[in-house]
JSON list of C-alpha atoms in Angstrom, two decimals:
[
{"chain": "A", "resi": 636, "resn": "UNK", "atom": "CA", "xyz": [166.76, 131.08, -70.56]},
{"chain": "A", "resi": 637, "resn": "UNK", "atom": "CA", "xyz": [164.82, 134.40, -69.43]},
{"chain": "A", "resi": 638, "resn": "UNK", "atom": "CA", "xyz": [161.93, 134.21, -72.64]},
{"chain": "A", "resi": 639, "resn": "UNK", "atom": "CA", "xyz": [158.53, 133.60, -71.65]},
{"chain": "A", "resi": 640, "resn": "UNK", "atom": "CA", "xyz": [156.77, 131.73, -74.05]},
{"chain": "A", "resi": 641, "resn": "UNK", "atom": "CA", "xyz": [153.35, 132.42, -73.14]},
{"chain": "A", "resi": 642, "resn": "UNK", "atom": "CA", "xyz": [152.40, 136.59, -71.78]},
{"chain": "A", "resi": 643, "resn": "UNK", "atom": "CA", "xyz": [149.57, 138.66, -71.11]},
{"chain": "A", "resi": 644, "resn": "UNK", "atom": "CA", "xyz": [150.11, 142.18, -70.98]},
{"chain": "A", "resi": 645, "resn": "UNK", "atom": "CA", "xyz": [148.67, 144.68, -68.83]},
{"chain": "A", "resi": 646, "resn": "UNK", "atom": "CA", "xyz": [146.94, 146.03, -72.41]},
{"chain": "A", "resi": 647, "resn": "UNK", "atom": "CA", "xyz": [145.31, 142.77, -72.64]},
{"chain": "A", "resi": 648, "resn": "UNK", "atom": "CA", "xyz": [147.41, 142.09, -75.50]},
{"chain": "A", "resi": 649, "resn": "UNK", "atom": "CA", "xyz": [148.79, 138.24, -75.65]},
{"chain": "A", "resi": 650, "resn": "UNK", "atom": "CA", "xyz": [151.69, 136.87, -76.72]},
{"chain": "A", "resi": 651, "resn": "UNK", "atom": "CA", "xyz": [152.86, 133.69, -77.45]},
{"chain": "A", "resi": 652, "resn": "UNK", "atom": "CA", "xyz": [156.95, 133.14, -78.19]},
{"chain": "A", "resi": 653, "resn": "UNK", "atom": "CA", "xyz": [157.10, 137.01, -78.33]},
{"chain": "A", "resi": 654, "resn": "UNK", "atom": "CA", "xyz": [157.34, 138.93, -75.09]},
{"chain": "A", "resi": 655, "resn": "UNK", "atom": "CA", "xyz": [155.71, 142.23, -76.75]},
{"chain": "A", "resi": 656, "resn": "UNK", "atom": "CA", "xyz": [152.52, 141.56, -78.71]},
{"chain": "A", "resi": 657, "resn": "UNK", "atom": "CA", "xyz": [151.77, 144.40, -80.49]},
{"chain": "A", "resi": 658, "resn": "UNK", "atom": "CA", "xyz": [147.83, 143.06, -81.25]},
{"chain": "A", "resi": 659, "resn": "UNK", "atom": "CA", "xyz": [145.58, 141.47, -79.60]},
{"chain": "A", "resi": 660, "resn": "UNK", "atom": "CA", "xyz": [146.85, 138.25, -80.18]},
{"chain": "A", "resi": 661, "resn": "UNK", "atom": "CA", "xyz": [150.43, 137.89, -81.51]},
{"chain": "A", "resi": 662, "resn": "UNK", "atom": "CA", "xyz": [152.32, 134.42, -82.41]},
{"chain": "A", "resi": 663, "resn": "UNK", "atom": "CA", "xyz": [155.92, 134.25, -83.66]},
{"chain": "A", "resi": 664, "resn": "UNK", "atom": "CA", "xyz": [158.47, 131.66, -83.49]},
{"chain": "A", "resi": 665, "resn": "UNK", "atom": "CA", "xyz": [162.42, 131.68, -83.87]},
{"chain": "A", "resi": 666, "resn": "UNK", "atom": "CA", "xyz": [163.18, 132.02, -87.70]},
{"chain": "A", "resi": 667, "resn": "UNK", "atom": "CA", "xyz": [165.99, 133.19, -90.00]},
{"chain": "A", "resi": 668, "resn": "UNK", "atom": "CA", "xyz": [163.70, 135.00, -92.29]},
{"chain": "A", "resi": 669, "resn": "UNK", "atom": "CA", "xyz": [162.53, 138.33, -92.26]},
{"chain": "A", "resi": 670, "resn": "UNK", "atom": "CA", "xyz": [160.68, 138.28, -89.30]},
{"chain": "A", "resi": 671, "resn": "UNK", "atom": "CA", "xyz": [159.47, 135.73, -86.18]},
{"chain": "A", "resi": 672, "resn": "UNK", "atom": "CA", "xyz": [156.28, 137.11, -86.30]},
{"chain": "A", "resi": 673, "resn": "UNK", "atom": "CA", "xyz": [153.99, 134.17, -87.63]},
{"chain": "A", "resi": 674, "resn": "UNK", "atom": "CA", "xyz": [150.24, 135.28, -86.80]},
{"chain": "A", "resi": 675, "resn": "UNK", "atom": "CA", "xyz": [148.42, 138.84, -85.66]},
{"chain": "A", "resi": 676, "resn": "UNK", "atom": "CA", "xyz": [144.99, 138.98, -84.85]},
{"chain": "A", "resi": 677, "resn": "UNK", "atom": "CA", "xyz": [143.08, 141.78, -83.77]},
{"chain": "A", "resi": 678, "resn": "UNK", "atom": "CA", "xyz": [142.33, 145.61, -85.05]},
{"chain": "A", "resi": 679, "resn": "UNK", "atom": "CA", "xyz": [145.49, 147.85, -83.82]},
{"chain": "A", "resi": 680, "resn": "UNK", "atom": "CA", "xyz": [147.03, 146.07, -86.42]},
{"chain": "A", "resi": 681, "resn": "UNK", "atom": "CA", "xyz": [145.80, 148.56, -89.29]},
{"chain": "A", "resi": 682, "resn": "UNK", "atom": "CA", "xyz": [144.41, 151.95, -86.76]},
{"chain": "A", "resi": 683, "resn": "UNK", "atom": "CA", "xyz": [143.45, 152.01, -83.12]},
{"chain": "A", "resi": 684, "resn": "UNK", "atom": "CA", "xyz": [140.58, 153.88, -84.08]},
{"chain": "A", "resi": 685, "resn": "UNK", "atom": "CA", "xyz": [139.31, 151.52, -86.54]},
{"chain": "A", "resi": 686, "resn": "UNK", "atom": "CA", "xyz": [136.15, 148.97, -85.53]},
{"chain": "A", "resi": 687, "resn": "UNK", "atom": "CA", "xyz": [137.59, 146.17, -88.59]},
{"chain": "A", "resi": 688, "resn": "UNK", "atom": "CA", "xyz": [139.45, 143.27, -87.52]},
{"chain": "A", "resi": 689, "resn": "UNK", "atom": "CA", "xyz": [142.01, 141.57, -89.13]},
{"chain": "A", "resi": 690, "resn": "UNK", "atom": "CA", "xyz": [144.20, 138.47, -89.35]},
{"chain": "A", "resi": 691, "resn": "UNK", "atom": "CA", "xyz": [147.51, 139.12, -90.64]},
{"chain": "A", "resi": 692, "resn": "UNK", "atom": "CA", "xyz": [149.30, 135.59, -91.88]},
{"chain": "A", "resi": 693, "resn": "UNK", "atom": "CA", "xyz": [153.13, 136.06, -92.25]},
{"chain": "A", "resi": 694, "resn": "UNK", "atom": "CA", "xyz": [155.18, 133.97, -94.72]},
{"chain": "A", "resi": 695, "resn": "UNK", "atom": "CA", "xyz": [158.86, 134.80, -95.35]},
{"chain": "A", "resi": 696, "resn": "UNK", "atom": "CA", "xyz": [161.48, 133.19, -97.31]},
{"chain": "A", "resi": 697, "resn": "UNK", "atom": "CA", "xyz": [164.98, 134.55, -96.43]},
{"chain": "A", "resi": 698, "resn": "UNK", "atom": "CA", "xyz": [164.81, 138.28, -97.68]},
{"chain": "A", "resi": 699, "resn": "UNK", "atom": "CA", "xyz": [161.26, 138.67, -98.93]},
{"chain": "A", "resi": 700, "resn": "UNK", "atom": "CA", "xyz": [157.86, 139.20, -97.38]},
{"chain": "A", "resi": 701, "resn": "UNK", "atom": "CA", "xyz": [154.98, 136.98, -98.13]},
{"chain": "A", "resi": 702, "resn": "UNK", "atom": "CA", "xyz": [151.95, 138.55, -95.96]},
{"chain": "A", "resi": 703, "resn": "UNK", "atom": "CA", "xyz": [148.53, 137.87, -96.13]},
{"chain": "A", "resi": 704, "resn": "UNK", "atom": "CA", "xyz": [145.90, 139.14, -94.11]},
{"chain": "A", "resi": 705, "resn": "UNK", "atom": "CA", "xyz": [142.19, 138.10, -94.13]},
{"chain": "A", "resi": 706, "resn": "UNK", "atom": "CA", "xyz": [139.93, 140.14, -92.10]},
{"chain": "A", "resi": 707, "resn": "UNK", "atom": "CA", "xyz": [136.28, 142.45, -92.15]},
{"chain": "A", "resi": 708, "resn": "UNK", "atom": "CA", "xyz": [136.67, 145.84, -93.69]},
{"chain": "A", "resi": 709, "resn": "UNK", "atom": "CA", "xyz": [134.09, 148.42, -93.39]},
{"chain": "A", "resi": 710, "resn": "UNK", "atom": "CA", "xyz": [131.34, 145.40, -93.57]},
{"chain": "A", "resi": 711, "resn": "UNK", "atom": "CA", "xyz": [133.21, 143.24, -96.44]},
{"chain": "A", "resi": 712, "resn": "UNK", "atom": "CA", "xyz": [134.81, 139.72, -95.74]},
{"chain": "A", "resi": 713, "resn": "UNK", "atom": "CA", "xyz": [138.57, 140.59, -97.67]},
{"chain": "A", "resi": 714, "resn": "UNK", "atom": "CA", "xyz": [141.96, 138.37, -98.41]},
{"chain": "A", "resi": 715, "resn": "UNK", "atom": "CA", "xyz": [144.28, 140.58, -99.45]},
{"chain": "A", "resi": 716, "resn": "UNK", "atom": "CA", "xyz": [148.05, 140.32, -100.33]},
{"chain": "A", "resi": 717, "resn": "UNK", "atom": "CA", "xyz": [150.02, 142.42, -98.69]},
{"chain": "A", "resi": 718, "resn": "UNK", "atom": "CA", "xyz": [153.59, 141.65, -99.90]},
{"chain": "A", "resi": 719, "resn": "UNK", "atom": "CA", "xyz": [155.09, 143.13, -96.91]},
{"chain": "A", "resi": 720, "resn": "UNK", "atom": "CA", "xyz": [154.47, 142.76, -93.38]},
{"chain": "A", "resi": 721, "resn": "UNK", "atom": "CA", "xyz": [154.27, 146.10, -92.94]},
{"chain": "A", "resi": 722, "resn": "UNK", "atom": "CA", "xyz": [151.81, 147.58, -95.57]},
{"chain": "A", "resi": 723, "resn": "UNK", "atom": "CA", "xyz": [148.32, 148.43, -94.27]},
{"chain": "A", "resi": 724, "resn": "UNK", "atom": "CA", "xyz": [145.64, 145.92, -95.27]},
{"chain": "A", "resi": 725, "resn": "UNK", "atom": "CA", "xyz": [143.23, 148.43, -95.48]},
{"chain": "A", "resi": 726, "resn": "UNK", "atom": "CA", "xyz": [145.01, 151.08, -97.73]},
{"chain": "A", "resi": 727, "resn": "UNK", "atom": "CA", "xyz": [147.32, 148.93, -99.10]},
{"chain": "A", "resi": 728, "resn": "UNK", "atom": "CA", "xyz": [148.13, 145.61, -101.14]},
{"chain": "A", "resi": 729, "resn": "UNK", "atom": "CA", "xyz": [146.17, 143.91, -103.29]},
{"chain": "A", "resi": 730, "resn": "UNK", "atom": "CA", "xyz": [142.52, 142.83, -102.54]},
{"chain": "A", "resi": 731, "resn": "UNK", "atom": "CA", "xyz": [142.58, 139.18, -104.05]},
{"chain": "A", "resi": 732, "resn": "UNK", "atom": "CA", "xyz": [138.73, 138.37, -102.60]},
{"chain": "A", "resi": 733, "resn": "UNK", "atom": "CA", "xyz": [136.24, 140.22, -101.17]},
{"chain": "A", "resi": 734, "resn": "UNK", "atom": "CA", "xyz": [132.71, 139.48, -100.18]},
{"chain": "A", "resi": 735, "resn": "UNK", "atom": "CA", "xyz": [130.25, 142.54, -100.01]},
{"chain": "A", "resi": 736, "resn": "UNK", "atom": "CA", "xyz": [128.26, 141.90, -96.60]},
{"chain": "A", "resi": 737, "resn": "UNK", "atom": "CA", "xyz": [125.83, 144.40, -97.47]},
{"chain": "A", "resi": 738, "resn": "UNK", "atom": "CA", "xyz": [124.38, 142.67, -101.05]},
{"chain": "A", "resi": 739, "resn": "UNK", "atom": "CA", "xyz": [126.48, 139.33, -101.14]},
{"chain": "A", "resi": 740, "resn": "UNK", "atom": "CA", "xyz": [128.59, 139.97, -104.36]},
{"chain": "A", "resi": 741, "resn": "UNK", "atom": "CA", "xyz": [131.47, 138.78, -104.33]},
{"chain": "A", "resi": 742, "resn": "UNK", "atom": "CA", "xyz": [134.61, 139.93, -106.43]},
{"chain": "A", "resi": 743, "resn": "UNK", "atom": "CA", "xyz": [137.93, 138.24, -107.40]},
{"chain": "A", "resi": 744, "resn": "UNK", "atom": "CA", "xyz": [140.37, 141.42, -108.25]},
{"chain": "A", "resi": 745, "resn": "UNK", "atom": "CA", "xyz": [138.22, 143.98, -106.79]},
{"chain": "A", "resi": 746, "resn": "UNK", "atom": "CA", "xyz": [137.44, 145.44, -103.06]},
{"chain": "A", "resi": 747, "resn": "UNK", "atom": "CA", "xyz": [134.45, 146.75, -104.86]},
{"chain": "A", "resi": 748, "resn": "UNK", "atom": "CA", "xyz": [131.91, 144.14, -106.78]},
{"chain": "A", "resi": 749, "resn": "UNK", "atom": "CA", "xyz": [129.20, 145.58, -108.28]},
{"chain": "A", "resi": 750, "resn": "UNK", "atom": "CA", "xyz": [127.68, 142.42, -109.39]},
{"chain": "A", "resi": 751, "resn": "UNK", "atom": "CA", "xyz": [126.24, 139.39, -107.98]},
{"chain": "A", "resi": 752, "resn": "UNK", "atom": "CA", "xyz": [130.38, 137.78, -109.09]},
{"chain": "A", "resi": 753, "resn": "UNK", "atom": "CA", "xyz": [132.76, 140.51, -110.82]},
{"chain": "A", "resi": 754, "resn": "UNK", "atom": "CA", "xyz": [136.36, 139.36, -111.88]},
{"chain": "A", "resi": 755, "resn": "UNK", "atom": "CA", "xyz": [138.71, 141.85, -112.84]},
{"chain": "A", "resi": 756, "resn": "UNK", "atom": "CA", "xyz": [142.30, 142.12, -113.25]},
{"chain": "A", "resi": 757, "resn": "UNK", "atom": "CA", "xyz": [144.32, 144.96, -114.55]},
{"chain": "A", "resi": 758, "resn": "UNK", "atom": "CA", "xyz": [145.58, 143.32, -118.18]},
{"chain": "A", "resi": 759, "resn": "UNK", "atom": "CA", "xyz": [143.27, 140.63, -119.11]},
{"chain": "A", "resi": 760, "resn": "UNK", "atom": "CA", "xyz": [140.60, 138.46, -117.69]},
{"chain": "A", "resi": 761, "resn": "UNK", "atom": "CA", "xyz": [139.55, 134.96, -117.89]},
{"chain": "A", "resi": 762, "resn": "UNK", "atom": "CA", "xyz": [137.16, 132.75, -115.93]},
{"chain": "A", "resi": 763, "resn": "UNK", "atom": "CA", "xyz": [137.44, 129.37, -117.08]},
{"chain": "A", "resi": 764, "resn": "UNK", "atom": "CA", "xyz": [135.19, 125.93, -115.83]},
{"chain": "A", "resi": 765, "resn": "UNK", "atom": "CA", "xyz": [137.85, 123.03, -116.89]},
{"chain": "A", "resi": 766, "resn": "UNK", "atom": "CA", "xyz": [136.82, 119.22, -117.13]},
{"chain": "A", "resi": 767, "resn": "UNK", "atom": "CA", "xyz": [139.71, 117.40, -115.07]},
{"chain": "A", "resi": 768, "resn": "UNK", "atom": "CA", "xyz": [140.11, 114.66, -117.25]},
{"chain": "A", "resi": 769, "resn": "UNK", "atom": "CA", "xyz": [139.60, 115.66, -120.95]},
{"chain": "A", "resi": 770, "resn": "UNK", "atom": "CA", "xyz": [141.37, 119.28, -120.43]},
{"chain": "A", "resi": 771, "resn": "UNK", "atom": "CA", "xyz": [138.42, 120.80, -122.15]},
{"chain": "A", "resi": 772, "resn": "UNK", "atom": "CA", "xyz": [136.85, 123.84, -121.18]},
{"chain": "A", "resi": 773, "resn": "UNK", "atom": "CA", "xyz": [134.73, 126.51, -121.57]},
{"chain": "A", "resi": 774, "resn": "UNK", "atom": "CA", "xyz": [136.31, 130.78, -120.95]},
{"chain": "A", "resi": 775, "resn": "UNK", "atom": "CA", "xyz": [135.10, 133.92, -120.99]},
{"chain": "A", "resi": 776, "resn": "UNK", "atom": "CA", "xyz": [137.71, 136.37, -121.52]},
{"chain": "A", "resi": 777, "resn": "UNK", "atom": "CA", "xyz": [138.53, 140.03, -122.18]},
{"chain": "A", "resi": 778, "resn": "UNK", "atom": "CA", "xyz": [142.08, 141.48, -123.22]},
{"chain": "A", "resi": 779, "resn": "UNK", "atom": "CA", "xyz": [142.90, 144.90, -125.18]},
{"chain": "A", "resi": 780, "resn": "UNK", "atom": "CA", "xyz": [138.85, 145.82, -125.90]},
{"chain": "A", "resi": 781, "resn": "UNK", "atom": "CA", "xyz": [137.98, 142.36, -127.08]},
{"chain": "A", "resi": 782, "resn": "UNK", "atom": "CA", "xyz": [135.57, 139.67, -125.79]},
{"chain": "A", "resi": 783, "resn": "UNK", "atom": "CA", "xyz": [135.80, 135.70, -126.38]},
{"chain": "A", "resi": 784, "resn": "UNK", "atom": "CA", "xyz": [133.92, 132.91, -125.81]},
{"chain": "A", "resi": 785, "resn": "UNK", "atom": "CA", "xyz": [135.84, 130.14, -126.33]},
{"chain": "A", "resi": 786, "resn": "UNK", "atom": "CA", "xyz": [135.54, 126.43, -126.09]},
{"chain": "A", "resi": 787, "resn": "UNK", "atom": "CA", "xyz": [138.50, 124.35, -126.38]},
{"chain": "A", "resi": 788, "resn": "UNK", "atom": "CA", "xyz": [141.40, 122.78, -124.79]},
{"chain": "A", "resi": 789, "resn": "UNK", "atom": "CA", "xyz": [144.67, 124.76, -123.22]},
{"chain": "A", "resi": 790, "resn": "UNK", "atom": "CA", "xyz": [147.33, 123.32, -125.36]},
{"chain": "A", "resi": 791, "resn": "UNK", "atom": "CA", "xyz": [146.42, 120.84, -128.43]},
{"chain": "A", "resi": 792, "resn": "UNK", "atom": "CA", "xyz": [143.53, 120.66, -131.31]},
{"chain": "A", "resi": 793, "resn": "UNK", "atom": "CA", "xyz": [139.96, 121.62, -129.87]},
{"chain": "A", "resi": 794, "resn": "UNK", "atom": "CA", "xyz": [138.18, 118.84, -130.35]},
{"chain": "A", "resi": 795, "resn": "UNK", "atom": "CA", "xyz": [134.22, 119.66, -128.79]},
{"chain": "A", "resi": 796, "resn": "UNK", "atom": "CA", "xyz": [131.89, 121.53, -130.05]},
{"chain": "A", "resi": 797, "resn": "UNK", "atom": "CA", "xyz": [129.94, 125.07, -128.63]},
{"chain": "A", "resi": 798, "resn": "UNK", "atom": "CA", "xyz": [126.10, 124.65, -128.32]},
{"chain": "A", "resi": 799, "resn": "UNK", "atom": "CA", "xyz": [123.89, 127.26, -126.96]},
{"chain": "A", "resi": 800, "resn": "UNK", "atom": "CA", "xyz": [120.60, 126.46, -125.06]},
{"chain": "A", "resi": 801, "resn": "UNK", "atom": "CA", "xyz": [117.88, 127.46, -124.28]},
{"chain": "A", "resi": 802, "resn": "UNK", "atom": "CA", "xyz": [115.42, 125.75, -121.56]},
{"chain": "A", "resi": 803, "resn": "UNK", "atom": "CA", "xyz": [116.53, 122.04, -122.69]},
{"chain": "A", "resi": 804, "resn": "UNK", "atom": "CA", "xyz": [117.08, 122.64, -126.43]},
{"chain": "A", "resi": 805, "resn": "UNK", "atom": "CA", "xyz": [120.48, 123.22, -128.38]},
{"chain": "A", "resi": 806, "resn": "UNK", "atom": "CA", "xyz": [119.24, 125.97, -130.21]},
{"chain": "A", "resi": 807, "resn": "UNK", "atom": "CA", "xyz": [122.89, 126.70, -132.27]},
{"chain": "A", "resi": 808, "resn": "UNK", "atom": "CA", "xyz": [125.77, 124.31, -132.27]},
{"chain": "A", "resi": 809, "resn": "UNK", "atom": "CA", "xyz": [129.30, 125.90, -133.64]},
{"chain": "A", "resi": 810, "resn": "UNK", "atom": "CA", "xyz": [131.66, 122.83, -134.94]},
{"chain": "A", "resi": 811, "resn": "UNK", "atom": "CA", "xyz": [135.56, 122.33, -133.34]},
{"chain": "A", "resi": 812, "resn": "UNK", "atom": "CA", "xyz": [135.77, 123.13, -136.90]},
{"chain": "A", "resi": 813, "resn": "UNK", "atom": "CA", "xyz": [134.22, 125.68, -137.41]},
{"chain": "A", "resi": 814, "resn": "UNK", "atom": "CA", "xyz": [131.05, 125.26, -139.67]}
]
């Protein structure tokens, strides 16, 4: 039918089902959604100039974008959201995860994690360890300038207690009910 399915251009660039790759390594397929494009890999994705790499992962349901890219940016392992196929993953989207390769935080919410594991979200923020088959759990979260601990279930009565320890010893135990 006159497509190639497989091409290596004189660039070096290499294409598979696309007869054009405009990375490194480009894989796209025949779709009806916003694009063929399927996978990118390489670093003239974001800049010529730029020494990062990146793997841009393109998802597409019949008139919206679903991008993600994972890739190395200026020394940090980053999966960011890029809505778009388009938008730059360095200067744009949002960075969901990022590993700092220079001190080994790590940060959900944030290309910048200034602690050993920083979560941060623009409204509110919760990190919550959940026991599969009782429902309990245990959260830390912030909202509006306020800080919980709270122990409990998601839905229904709370039902287990909050003790605090130190070394092996409960040294305070707070009640489900409260005394």
């Amino acid at each position: 039918s006159g497509n190639s399915d497989f091409i290596i251009k004189g660039n070096g660039n290499v294409g598979i089902g696309v007869t054009g790759p405009s990375a490194p390594l480009e894989i796209a397929a025949e779709s009806t959604n916003v694009g063929n494009t399927l996978l990118s890999i390489g670093n003239t994705i974001v800049n010529p100039n730029t020494r990062d790499s990146w793997i841009k992962m393109f998802g597409s349901q019949t008139t919206v974008d679903k991008t993600f890219a994972v890739g190395n940016m200026y020394g940090k392992f980053v999966v960011n959201y890029l809505g778009t196929r388009a938008t730059n993953p360095e200067s744009g989207g949002t960075k969901m995860f990022t590993v700092d390769g220079s001190n080994g935080n790590v940060g959900i919410g944030t290309a910048s994690p200034a602690v050993a594991l920083q979560v941060q979200k623009a409204s509110e923020s919760e990190i919550r360890a959940t026991e599969s088959t009782t429902g309990n759990h245990l959260s830390l979260y912030q909202q509006a300038g306020t800080s919980y601990l709270i122990a409990g279930k998601a839905t229904g009565t709370a039902t287990q207690n909050l003790q605090i320890y130190t070394g092996n010893s409960a040294r305070m135990t707070i009640l489900s009910g409260g005394n």
